[in-house]
């Protein structure tokens, strides 16, 4: 597990971009953390690295957004679900087709979500400090991501 610190939204976005540079269509990344820890900021940084130029906003009320970039990026937020049902999954499944997918508040979808390529956990570490934990099972991918991250982080 990589444990990094971010002192600004821009640093959080750069860390996300380091991961995004290694992702490909079909990859799922879960992004967990309390309210205000920077989940959408993380996703926005990844989206920018994947060529998305338009606004990247929290899909809390829409549940999901799809963005066009160098690849299609799906951004889901499962905050409003206690646990997904079969019907819920039926509505969300298309977001996983031909896209890189980021899922905020993934615990609600544990039974349905494909295995993530990376799991991100953000935590408050102070007023502006965020602790970012990246869990990546594939050691080679972890090393490539780490090599892309600013060593000061």
XYZ file of N, CA and C in Angstrom, residues 27-139:
339
model
N -10.681 -0.787 -16.481
C -10.196 -0.683 -15.107
C -11.225 0.024 -14.232
N -11.329 -0.458 -12.990
C -12.204 0.125 -11.983
C -11.334 0.594 -10.825
N -11.587 1.807 -10.363
C -10.878 2.370 -9.218
C -11.935 2.797 -8.209
N -11.827 2.288 -6.986
C -12.747 2.711 -5.938
C -12.093 3.844 -5.153
N -12.926 4.810 -4.741
C -12.431 5.996 -4.041
C -13.301 6.187 -2.803
N -12.730 5.915 -1.641
C -13.472 5.975 -0.383
C -12.894 7.063 0.518
N -13.719 7.518 1.449
C -13.288 8.517 2.415
C -14.492 9.284 2.925
N -14.307 9.937 4.050
C -15.384 10.728 4.634
C -15.718 11.920 3.746
N -16.824 12.574 4.052
C -17.206 13.790 3.333
C -16.084 14.819 3.424
N -15.802 15.461 2.307
C -14.826 16.535 2.290
C -13.375 16.111 2.268
N -13.096 14.848 2.025
C -11.696 14.410 2.006
C -11.040 14.573 0.643
N -11.823 14.857 -0.392
C -11.236 15.095 -1.708
C -11.474 13.997 -2.729
N -12.531 13.217 -2.534
C -12.805 12.118 -3.477
C -13.035 12.645 -4.891
N -13.893 13.644 -5.027
C -14.166 14.179 -6.358
C -12.950 14.921 -6.897
N -12.196 15.561 -6.052
C -10.950 16.208 -6.482
C -10.004 15.166 -7.055
N -9.897 14.023 -6.391
C -9.050 12.939 -6.882
C -9.525 12.492 -8.266
N -10.814 12.263 -8.398
C -11.369 11.812 -9.684
C -11.137 12.869 -10.759
N -11.305 14.145 -10.419
C -11.082 15.223 -11.389
C -9.637 15.187 -11.902
N -8.677 14.996 -11.014
C -7.279 14.918 -11.436
C -7.032 13.745 -12.370
N -7.661 12.613 -12.074
C -7.530 11.445 -12.951
C -8.172 11.726 -14.302
N -9.347 12.349 -14.281
C -10.045 12.668 -15.535
C -9.202 13.584 -16.414
N -8.589 14.593 -15.819
C -7.744 15.503 -16.606
C -6.613 14.725 -17.284
N -6.002 13.802 -16.548
C -4.914 13.003 -17.121
C -5.408 12.075 -18.222
N -6.689 11.749 -18.192
C -7.281 10.882 -19.209
C -7.917 11.690 -20.345
N -7.643 12.981 -20.379
C -8.064 13.813 -21.492
C -9.417 14.471 -21.378
N -10.036 14.413 -20.226
C -11.333 15.069 -20.034
C -11.077 16.560 -19.816
N -11.714 17.400 -20.624
C -11.472 18.835 -20.524
C -12.642 19.597 -19.905
N -13.836 19.014 -19.904
C -15.002 19.686 -19.350
C -15.062 19.581 -17.842
N -16.114 20.141 -17.254
C -16.281 20.083 -15.804
C -16.403 18.643 -15.300
N -15.775 18.374 -14.176
C -15.891 17.087 -13.484
C -16.493 17.403 -12.128
N -17.726 16.970 -11.934
C -18.449 17.314 -10.710
C -18.905 16.060 -9.987
N -19.217 16.221 -8.728
C -19.691 15.102 -7.923
C -21.032 14.611 -8.460
N -21.159 13.307 -8.693
C -22.441 12.778 -9.163
C -23.340 12.300 -8.022
N -23.227 12.913 -6.844
C -24.004 12.465 -5.689
C -25.497 12.406 -5.997
N -26.008 13.408 -6.681
C -27.450 13.452 -6.930
C -27.851 12.817 -8.257
N -26.899 12.695 -9.170
C -27.199 12.060 -10.453
C -26.776 10.596 -10.468
N -26.030 10.171 -9.487
C -25.465 8.829 -9.299
C -24.289 8.584 -10.229
N -24.377 8.989 -11.495
C -23.277 8.717 -12.409
C -23.112 9.769 -13.479
N -21.858 9.994 -13.875
C -21.518 10.868 -14.993
C -20.593 10.081 -15.919
N -20.693 10.381 -17.204
C -19.750 9.836 -18.189
C -19.091 11.016 -18.877
N -17.781 10.927 -18.996
C -17.006 12.003 -19.596
C -16.255 11.465 -20.806
N -16.189 12.281 -21.850
C -15.413 11.943 -23.038
C -14.035 12.568 -22.908
N -13.015 11.774 -23.122
C -11.636 12.238 -23.115
C -10.860 11.390 -24.096
N -9.610 11.099 -23.784
C -8.845 10.170 -24.610
C -9.497 8.796 -24.556
N -10.137 8.512 -23.432
C -10.980 7.328 -23.240
C -12.259 7.818 -22.560
N -13.281 6.993 -22.561
C -14.494 7.327 -21.820
C -14.222 7.066 -20.338
N -14.636 7.994 -19.496
C -14.471 7.852 -18.051
C -15.859 7.896 -17.417
N -16.170 6.890 -16.609
C -17.409 6.883 -15.836
C -17.067 7.227 -14.389
N -17.929 8.023 -13.782
C -17.728 8.485 -12.404
C -19.032 8.248 -11.657
N -19.015 7.286 -10.757
C -20.205 6.934 -9.985
C -20.052 7.355 -8.534
N -21.165 7.666 -7.903
C -21.193 7.997 -6.483
C -22.337 7.207 -5.862
N -21.996 6.249 -5.009
C -23.002 5.367 -4.408
C -23.426 5.815 -3.020
N -23.147 7.071 -2.665
C -23.443 7.600 -1.332
C -24.896 7.408 -0.939
N -25.798 7.591 -1.853
C -27.233 7.544 -1.532
C -27.777 6.124 -1.401
N -26.965 5.126 -1.646
C -27.418 3.739 -1.544
C -26.965 3.133 -0.214
N -27.858 2.418 0.448
C -27.430 1.625 1.596
C -26.663 0.411 1.091
N -27.267 -0.254 0.134
C -26.656 -1.382 -0.575
C -27.382 -1.488 -1.910
N -26.631 -1.775 -2.955
C -27.254 -1.899 -4.270
C -28.160 -3.122 -4.326
N -29.239 -2.984 -5.071
C -30.124 -4.112 -5.367
C -29.845 -4.559 -6.800
N -30.434 -5.668 -7.197
C -30.296 -6.119 -8.581
C -30.780 -5.045 -9.551
N -31.893 -4.396 -9.215
C -32.437 -3.348 -10.080
C -31.480 -2.155 -10.165
N -30.893 -1.758 -9.034
C -29.923 -0.662 -9.035
C -28.748 -1.006 -9.944
N -28.225 -2.218 -9.784
C -27.089 -2.642 -10.587
C -27.453 -2.637 -12.073
N -28.656 -3.047 -12.382
C -29.111 -3.014 -13.768
C -29.047 -1.611 -14.348
N -29.343 -0.603 -13.529
C -29.274 0.787 -13.975
C -27.834 1.288 -14.109
N -26.923 0.724 -13.336
C -25.542 1.210 -13.301
C -24.585 0.439 -14.201
N -24.938 -0.749 -14.561
C -24.023 -1.647 -15.272
C -23.458 -1.038 -16.559
N -24.267 -0.255 -17.255
C -23.797 0.323 -18.527
C -22.634 1.302 -18.328
N -22.491 1.873 -17.146
C -21.370 2.776 -16.883
C -20.018 2.057 -16.975
N -20.025 0.738 -16.834
C -18.794 -0.037 -16.827
C -18.374 -0.495 -18.219
N -19.208 -0.226 -19.216
C -18.919 -0.660 -20.579
C -17.959 0.296 -21.257
N -16.839 -0.228 -21.731
C -15.882 0.539 -22.541
C -15.436 1.831 -21.873
N -15.108 1.770 -20.597
C -14.715 2.978 -19.871
C -13.712 2.642 -18.765
N -13.011 3.654 -18.331
C -12.294 3.618 -17.065
C -13.313 4.114 -16.050
N -13.465 3.408 -14.925
C -14.553 3.711 -13.991
C -14.000 4.059 -12.610
N -14.486 5.172 -12.060
C -14.184 5.578 -10.690
C -15.475 5.505 -9.894
N -15.422 4.856 -8.731
C -16.611 4.675 -7.904
C -16.354 5.261 -6.524
N -17.062 6.351 -6.218
C -17.017 6.923 -4.873
C -18.013 6.183 -3.988
N -17.709 6.081 -2.712
C -18.546 5.387 -1.729
C -18.829 3.953 -2.208
N -17.798 3.184 -2.487
C -17.981 1.869 -3.110
C -18.586 0.802 -2.200
N -18.587 0.975 -0.898
C -19.065 -0.073 0.013
C -20.491 -0.505 -0.304
N -21.311 0.414 -0.788
C -22.706 0.079 -1.100
C -22.810 -0.903 -2.266
N -21.768 -0.991 -3.076
C -21.817 -1.850 -4.251
C -20.949 -3.079 -4.180
N -20.432 -3.384 -3.000
C -19.483 -4.498 -2.873
C -19.936 -5.785 -3.536
N -21.200 -6.098 -3.434
C -21.701 -7.355 -3.988
C -21.704 -7.353 -5.517
N -21.740 -6.187 -6.131
C -21.915 -6.081 -7.574
C -20.696 -5.577 -8.334
N -19.894 -4.735 -7.712
C -18.801 -4.080 -8.428
C -17.752 -5.074 -8.899
N -17.228 -4.858 -10.106
C -16.096 -5.671 -10.551
C -14.902 -5.419 -9.626
N -13.977 -6.343 -9.602
C -12.781 -6.176 -8.772
C -12.031 -4.927 -9.214
N -11.687 -4.059 -8.278
C -10.979 -2.831 -8.658
C -9.508 -3.105 -8.957
N -8.962 -2.345 -9.882
C -7.517 -2.413 -10.156
C -6.761 -1.644 -9.080
N -7.420 -0.623 -8.521
C -6.816 0.159 -7.439
C -7.926 0.603 -6.491
N -7.580 0.657 -5.206
C -8.490 1.149 -4.177
C -7.830 2.348 -3.518
N -8.567 3.442 -3.476
C -8.062 4.687 -2.913
C -8.847 4.993 -1.645
N -8.138 5.407 -0.619
C -8.768 5.806 0.647
C -8.199 7.161 1.023
N -9.066 8.160 1.148
C -8.638 9.498 1.535
C -9.095 9.772 2.962
N -8.228 10.447 3.718
C -8.547 10.791 5.109
C -8.108 12.212 5.402
N -8.842 12.865 6.314
C -8.418 14.164 6.812
C -7.179 13.956 7.671
N -6.175 14.800 7.465
C -4.982 14.754 8.297
C -4.754 16.091 8.984
N -5.662 16.996 8.796
C -5.559 18.354 9.330
C -6.411 19.258 8.463
N -6.316 20.548 8.692
C -7.164 21.493 7.962
C -7.003 21.357 6.446
N -5.766 21.314 5.966
C -5.535 21.186 4.526
C -4.838 19.887 4.153
N -4.377 19.135 5.127
C -3.645 17.896 4.854
C -4.600 16.738 4.594
N -4.336 16.009 3.526
C -5.084 14.789 3.212
C -4.110 13.632 3.145
N -4.495 12.525 3.736
C -3.731 11.292 3.648
C -4.375 10.442 2.562
N -3.578 10.009 1.624
C -4.090 9.248 0.489
C -3.415 7.890 0.489
N -4.226 6.856 0.637
C -3.721 5.487 0.640
C -4.164 4.809 -0.651
N -3.201 4.316 -1.396
C -3.478 3.626 -2.650
C -3.152 2.156 -2.455
N -4.131 1.322 -2.624
C -3.937 -0.113 -2.524
C -4.013 -0.700 -3.927
N -2.885 -1.190 -4.383
C -2.770 -1.723 -5.737
C -2.140 -3.112 -5.618
N -2.900 -4.123 -6.000
C -2.421 -5.497 -5.844
C -1.246 -5.804 -6.761
N -1.237 -5.217 -7.932
C -0.200 -5.483 -8.930
C 1.044 -4.650 -8.598
N 2.095 -5.287 -8.109
C 3.300 -4.591 -7.647
C 3.935 -3.748 -8.759
